[in-house]
Coordinates of C-alpha atoms in Angstrom, one line a residue:
M1 CA -64.0 26.4 -38.9
R2 CA -63.3 26.6 -35.3
F3 CA -64.9 29.6 -33.3
R4 CA -63.5 32.4 -32.3
A5 CA -62.3 33.1 -28.4
G6 CA -65.0 33.1 -26.3
V7 CA -66.6 31.3 -23.5
A8 CA -68.7 27.7 -22.8
I9 CA -72.1 28.1 -20.9
D10 CA -73.7 25.6 -18.8
L11 CA -76.6 27.8 -17.2
G12 CA -78.0 25.4 -15.0
T13 CA -80.8 25.1 -12.7
V14 CA -78.5 24.4 -10.0
N15 CA -75.8 26.0 -10.8
T16 CA -74.0 28.1 -13.5
L17 CA -70.5 27.2 -15.2
I18 CA -68.9 29.0 -16.9
C19 CA -65.1 28.5 -19.0
V20 CA -63.0 30.5 -20.5
A21 CA -60.8 29.4 -24.0
G22 CA -57.2 29.5 -23.1
R23 CA -58.0 30.0 -19.5
G24 CA -60.4 27.2 -18.3
L25 CA -63.2 27.2 -15.5
V26 CA -63.5 30.5 -14.3
L27 CA -66.9 30.5 -12.6
E28 CA -69.2 27.7 -11.0
E29 CA -72.2 29.6 -9.0
P30 CA -75.6 28.8 -8.2
S31 CA -78.0 30.1 -10.1
A32 CA -79.7 32.8 -8.0
I33 CA -80.0 36.1 -7.6
A34 CA -80.9 38.1 -4.4
L35 CA -83.0 41.9 -5.6
N36 CA -83.5 44.7 -3.7
R37 CA -87.0 44.8 -3.2
E38 CA -87.1 48.6 -2.9
T39 CA -84.8 49.6 -5.4
G40 CA -84.9 46.3 -7.4
G41 CA -81.5 46.3 -8.1
V42 CA -78.8 43.2 -7.8
A43 CA -78.0 43.2 -4.3
T44 CA -76.0 39.7 -4.9
V45 CA -76.0 36.9 -7.1
G46 CA -74.6 33.5 -7.1
Q47 CA -73.8 31.2 -3.3
G48 CA -74.4 34.6 -1.3
A49 CA -78.0 35.0 -2.7
D50 CA -78.5 31.4 -2.5
A51 CA -77.6 30.8 0.7
L52 CA -80.6 33.1 1.8
A53 CA -82.9 31.1 0.0
G54 CA -86.1 29.8 2.5
K55 CA -84.6 32.3 5.5
D56 CA -87.5 34.8 4.1
P57 CA -85.0 38.6 3.9
Q58 CA -87.1 41.5 4.4
D59 CA -85.3 43.7 2.3
V60 CA -84.2 41.2 -0.1
E61 CA -86.1 39.0 -3.0
I62 CA -84.2 35.5 -3.9
L63 CA -84.9 34.3 -7.6
H64 CA -83.6 31.7 -9.0
P65 CA -84.6 32.4 -11.7
L66 CA -84.2 28.6 -14.2
R67 CA -86.8 26.0 -14.1
D68 CA -86.2 22.5 -15.5
G69 CA -82.8 23.2 -16.6
V70 CA -84.7 26.7 -19.4
I71 CA -85.6 29.9 -18.3
A72 CA -88.4 31.3 -16.1
D73 CA -88.1 34.5 -15.7
L74 CA -85.4 36.5 -18.4
D75 CA -84.9 39.3 -16.7
A76 CA -83.5 37.7 -13.5
A77 CA -81.4 35.7 -15.5
S78 CA -80.1 38.4 -18.3
A79 CA -79.1 40.3 -14.7
M80 CA -77.7 37.2 -12.9
L81 CA -75.8 35.8 -16.2
Q82 CA -74.4 39.8 -16.6
A83 CA -73.1 39.6 -13.0
F84 CA -71.6 36.7 -13.7
L85 CA -70.5 37.7 -16.6
Q86 CA -68.6 40.5 -14.4
L87 CA -67.1 38.3 -11.7
A88 CA -65.9 36.5 -14.3
G89 CA -63.9 39.0 -15.7
L90 CA -65.4 38.4 -19.1
R91 CA -66.3 42.4 -19.3
R92 CA -62.2 43.3 -20.2
L93 CA -62.3 40.7 -22.8
R94 CA -60.5 42.9 -26.0
L95 CA -63.2 40.8 -28.5
L96 CA -65.0 42.4 -31.4
R97 CA -67.2 39.9 -31.6
P98 CA -66.6 36.6 -28.8
S99 CA -67.9 33.3 -29.4
A100 CA -70.5 31.7 -26.6
L101 CA -70.9 28.0 -26.6
V102 CA -74.3 27.7 -24.3
C103 CA -75.6 24.2 -22.8
V104 CA -79.5 23.6 -23.5
P105 CA -81.2 20.6 -22.1
G106 CA -82.5 18.7 -25.5
G107 CA -85.9 18.3 -24.9
A108 CA -86.3 23.0 -24.7
T109 CA -88.7 24.4 -27.4
W110 CA -87.2 26.4 -29.6
V111 CA -89.2 29.3 -27.5
E112 CA -86.6 28.4 -24.6
R113 CA -83.3 27.8 -26.1
R114 CA -83.8 31.6 -27.5
S115 CA -84.7 32.9 -23.8
L116 CA -81.3 31.0 -23.6
A117 CA -79.4 32.9 -26.3
A118 CA -81.6 36.1 -25.6
A119 CA -79.9 36.1 -22.3
V120 CA -76.8 36.4 -23.6
H121 CA -77.6 38.7 -26.1
V122 CA -78.5 41.5 -23.1
I123 CA -75.0 41.0 -21.8
R124 CA -73.1 41.0 -25.5
P125 CA -75.1 42.3 -28.5
R126 CA -72.4 41.3 -31.0
C127 CA -72.0 37.8 -29.9
I128 CA -71.9 35.2 -31.8
V129 CA -74.1 32.5 -29.9
R130 CA -74.6 28.8 -30.3
L131 CA -76.8 26.4 -28.6
V132 CA -74.9 22.9 -27.7
D133 CA -77.6 20.2 -26.7
E134 CA -75.9 18.9 -23.1
P135 CA -75.8 15.4 -24.3
V136 CA -73.3 16.2 -26.3
A137 CA -71.5 18.1 -24.3
A138 CA -71.5 15.9 -21.8
A139 CA -69.8 12.8 -24.1
A140 CA -66.9 15.6 -25.4
G141 CA -66.5 16.1 -21.7
A142 CA -66.4 12.0 -20.6
G143 CA -63.5 11.8 -22.9
F144 CA -65.4 10.8 -25.8
D145 CA -64.0 11.0 -29.0
L146 CA -67.0 13.1 -30.8
A147 CA -64.7 13.7 -33.9
A148 CA -64.2 10.3 -34.8
G149 CA -67.9 9.3 -34.3
A150 CA -67.6 7.4 -31.3
G151 CA -71.1 6.3 -30.1
A152 CA -71.7 7.2 -26.3
F153 CA -74.4 6.6 -24.0
I154 CA -75.1 9.4 -21.7
V155 CA -77.1 9.5 -18.5
D156 CA -76.5 13.4 -17.4
V157 CA -79.1 14.0 -14.5
G158 CA -79.0 17.6 -13.4
G159 CA -81.1 19.5 -10.4
G160 CA -84.1 20.3 -13.5
T161 CA -83.4 18.0 -16.5
T162 CA -82.4 14.5 -16.7
E163 CA -81.1 13.9 -20.2
A164 CA -80.6 10.1 -21.3
A165 CA -79.0 10.0 -25.0
V166 CA -77.4 8.3 -27.4
V167 CA -74.6 9.9 -29.1
A168 CA -72.9 9.4 -32.4
G169 CA -69.9 12.2 -33.1
G170 CA -71.7 15.4 -32.9
H171 CA -75.4 14.0 -33.2
V172 CA -78.1 13.1 -30.9
V173 CA -79.1 9.3 -32.2
R174 CA -81.7 8.9 -29.8
A175 CA -83.1 11.5 -26.7
Q176 CA -85.4 12.0 -23.5
S177 CA -85.6 14.6 -21.5
L178 CA -87.2 14.0 -18.7
R179 CA -87.6 17.2 -16.7
T180 CA -87.3 16.2 -13.5
G181 CA -84.1 15.9 -11.3
G182 CA -82.2 16.2 -8.3
N183 CA -84.3 19.7 -6.9
T184 CA -87.2 16.7 -7.5
M185 CA -85.9 14.3 -5.6
D186 CA -85.6 16.7 -2.6
E187 CA -89.0 18.0 -3.0
A188 CA -90.2 14.6 -2.9
I189 CA -87.9 13.3 0.3
V190 CA -89.7 17.1 2.1
R191 CA -92.8 15.3 1.4
A192 CA -92.0 12.7 2.4
V193 CA -90.0 13.0 6.1
K194 CA -93.8 16.1 6.5
A195 CA -95.7 13.2 6.8
E196 CA -93.8 10.9 8.3
Y197 CA -92.0 13.1 11.1
G198 CA -94.3 16.4 11.1
L199 CA -90.7 17.7 10.2
L200 CA -90.5 20.6 7.8
L201 CA -86.9 20.4 6.0
G202 CA -85.5 23.2 4.1
R203 CA -83.4 22.3 0.7
N204 CA -80.3 21.6 1.6
A205 CA -81.3 19.5 4.6
A206 CA -83.2 17.0 2.1
R207 CA -79.9 17.3 -0.6
G208 CA -78.3 16.2 2.8
L209 CA -80.3 13.2 3.4
K210 CA -80.6 12.7 0.2
M211 CA -76.2 12.2 -0.2
A212 CA -76.4 10.5 2.8
L213 CA -78.9 7.2 2.3
G214 CA -79.3 7.5 -1.4
L215 CA -80.6 4.2 -2.4
A216 CA -77.8 2.1 -1.3
D217 CA -78.3 0.0 2.0
S218 CA -81.8 1.9 2.0
A219 CA -83.4 -0.7 4.2
T220 CA -80.7 0.3 7.3
G221 CA -79.5 3.5 8.5
W222 CA -80.5 6.8 10.1
V223 CA -79.9 10.2 9.5
E224 CA -80.5 13.2 12.0
A225 CA -81.6 16.1 10.1
V226 CA -83.2 19.8 11.9
G227 CA -86.4 21.0 10.5
V228 CA -89.5 22.8 11.9
D229 CA -92.3 21.1 14.1
A230 CA -95.1 21.0 11.9
A231 CA -97.6 21.6 14.3
R232 CA -95.8 23.5 17.2
R233 CA -93.5 26.0 14.5
T234 CA -89.9 24.9 16.8
P235 CA -86.9 23.4 15.2
R236 CA -86.6 19.9 16.3
A237 CA -84.0 16.7 15.2
V238 CA -85.4 13.5 13.9
Q239 CA -83.9 10.4 13.1
V240 CA -84.9 9.9 9.3
S241 CA -84.5 6.3 8.1
G242 CA -83.4 4.9 5.0
R243 CA -85.9 3.4 4.0
L244 CA -88.7 6.8 4.3
V245 CA -85.2 8.5 2.0
A246 CA -85.1 5.1 -0.8
A247 CA -89.1 5.2 -1.1
A248 CA -89.4 9.0 -2.0
L249 CA -86.8 8.8 -4.4
E250 CA -87.9 5.4 -6.2
P251 CA -90.7 7.8 -8.4
T252 CA -87.7 9.5 -9.6
V253 CA -84.9 7.2 -10.3
A254 CA -87.7 4.6 -11.9
A255 CA -88.6 7.0 -14.3
I256 CA -84.8 7.6 -14.8
V257 CA -84.8 3.7 -15.2
E258 CA -87.4 2.9 -17.6
S259 CA -85.7 6.2 -20.1
V260 CA -82.2 4.2 -20.3
Q261 CA -84.1 0.7 -21.4
E262 CA -86.7 2.5 -23.9
M263 CA -84.0 4.1 -25.6
L264 CA -81.5 0.6 -24.9
S265 CA -84.8 -1.2 -26.6
D266 CA -83.8 1.0 -30.1
I267 CA -80.6 1.4 -30.2
P268 CA -78.8 0.6 -34.0
P269 CA -77.1 -2.6 -34.0
N270 CA -74.1 -0.3 -35.3
L271 CA -73.7 1.4 -32.3
A272 CA -74.5 -1.0 -29.4
E273 CA -70.6 -2.9 -29.5
E274 CA -69.5 0.9 -28.7
V275 CA -72.7 1.7 -26.3
V276 CA -71.4 -1.6 -24.3
R277 CA -67.6 -1.1 -25.0
G278 CA -67.6 2.6 -23.9
K279 CA -70.6 1.6 -20.8
I280 CA -73.3 3.8 -19.8
R281 CA -71.8 7.2 -18.6
L282 CA -73.6 8.7 -15.8
A283 CA -72.5 12.7 -15.1
G284 CA -74.3 16.0 -13.5
G285 CA -74.6 15.9 -10.1
G286 CA -77.3 13.5 -9.5
A287 CA -75.0 10.9 -10.6
L288 CA -73.6 11.0 -7.5
L289 CA -77.0 10.1 -6.0
P290 CA -75.8 6.4 -4.3
G291 CA -76.4 3.2 -6.1
L292 CA -77.7 5.1 -9.0
S293 CA -75.1 4.2 -11.5
S294 CA -75.6 0.2 -9.5
R295 CA -79.7 0.7 -10.5
I296 CA -78.9 1.1 -14.0
E297 CA -76.5 -1.4 -13.9
A298 CA -78.7 -4.1 -12.8
A299 CA -81.7 -3.3 -14.9
T300 CA -79.5 -3.1 -18.2
G301 CA -77.2 -5.7 -18.0
I302 CA -74.4 -2.9 -19.4
P303 CA -71.4 -1.8 -16.8
A304 CA -72.9 2.3 -15.7
L305 CA -69.8 4.3 -14.2
V306 CA -70.2 8.5 -13.3
V307 CA -68.0 10.3 -14.9
D308 CA -64.4 12.0 -13.3
D309 CA -65.9 14.8 -12.0
P310 CA -69.0 14.5 -13.3
L311 CA -70.6 18.4 -12.0
R312 CA -68.3 20.1 -14.6
C313 CA -68.4 16.8 -17.3
V314 CA -71.0 19.2 -19.2
V315 CA -69.3 22.6 -18.8
R316 CA -65.6 21.2 -19.2
G317 CA -67.0 19.1 -22.7
A318 CA -68.3 22.3 -23.7
A319 CA -65.0 24.0 -23.7
E320 CA -63.8 21.8 -25.3
I321 CA -66.9 22.4 -28.4
L322 CA -65.6 26.1 -28.0
E323 CA -62.2 25.7 -28.9
H324 CA -62.1 22.4 -31.5
G325 CA -65.6 23.2 -32.6
D326 CA -64.7 22.9 -36.8
W327 CA -66.3 18.9 -36.7
L328 CA -69.5 20.3 -35.2
A329 CA -72.5 19.7 -37.4
G330 CA -74.6 19.0 -33.8
T331 CA -74.4 23.0 -32.7
Q332 CA -76.7 25.7 -33.4
A333 CA -76.5 28.9 -34.9
V334 CA -78.8 31.7 -32.6

């Protein structure tokens, strides 16, 4: 039996994406909310709130209610999601019992899974909520025919988590969920620049260095970054070296590569050929890190490639599952 018409939600640490059956992607916004300090009401959400992060506005408090891919502040997450659903026009859906398929990190605990479902139930109490592991959704979004039991190796590098998994059909065969991802990389760059240059960087500046320099040609190249001098507390620009950025990224990248290698050492023989033929597929915003796919390919000896539109791969797969969910036993009702 297929799911009822409804929504697919990728409630991520950095971004929230929502797809509606029959309409496609209707919302893509930063997972941020600004609350009025006096009234406690919602001032703005998404891009408007995220643009104020780290700028210390006096009249509003900026919250990012998800941490490591799961809800850290249920009240703020529910308010944010309610605002997103309104922005997406979902309040106008005339459905008695709509379905919501919510993507969840594979390593999330039962309590964390329940909190994700609770955030949706706060908005639509009669909504039928099901959860799907992010690697399964990513495999569907990458174009694997899961209905036929196809095997796939997915590495989904998000802002708060990295999901490395071998999937067969709608089932996870082997998986490792790391509570590290793009945000960890950004924080490492911030620390490295402060230690090397005495400069305090903002999150966006660190992210820009990460995407400009990455791991490729780390011994050469420089990119200008602007921050605040740690001693004088005045703005200053410096030329940040690729070598420094690569060294800052190394612990996180090494952990991701090690996770992939560990799973390959325990892969079922009947899946080995499908994985090699299908290649290791990288999804999530972290998949765009320059040099990451080459690093994984060199370590494993298996071709690794970035999927089309990696930022939307998970929600795209969740929407596919929502529409053709009769074959997917891997979803969980909550």
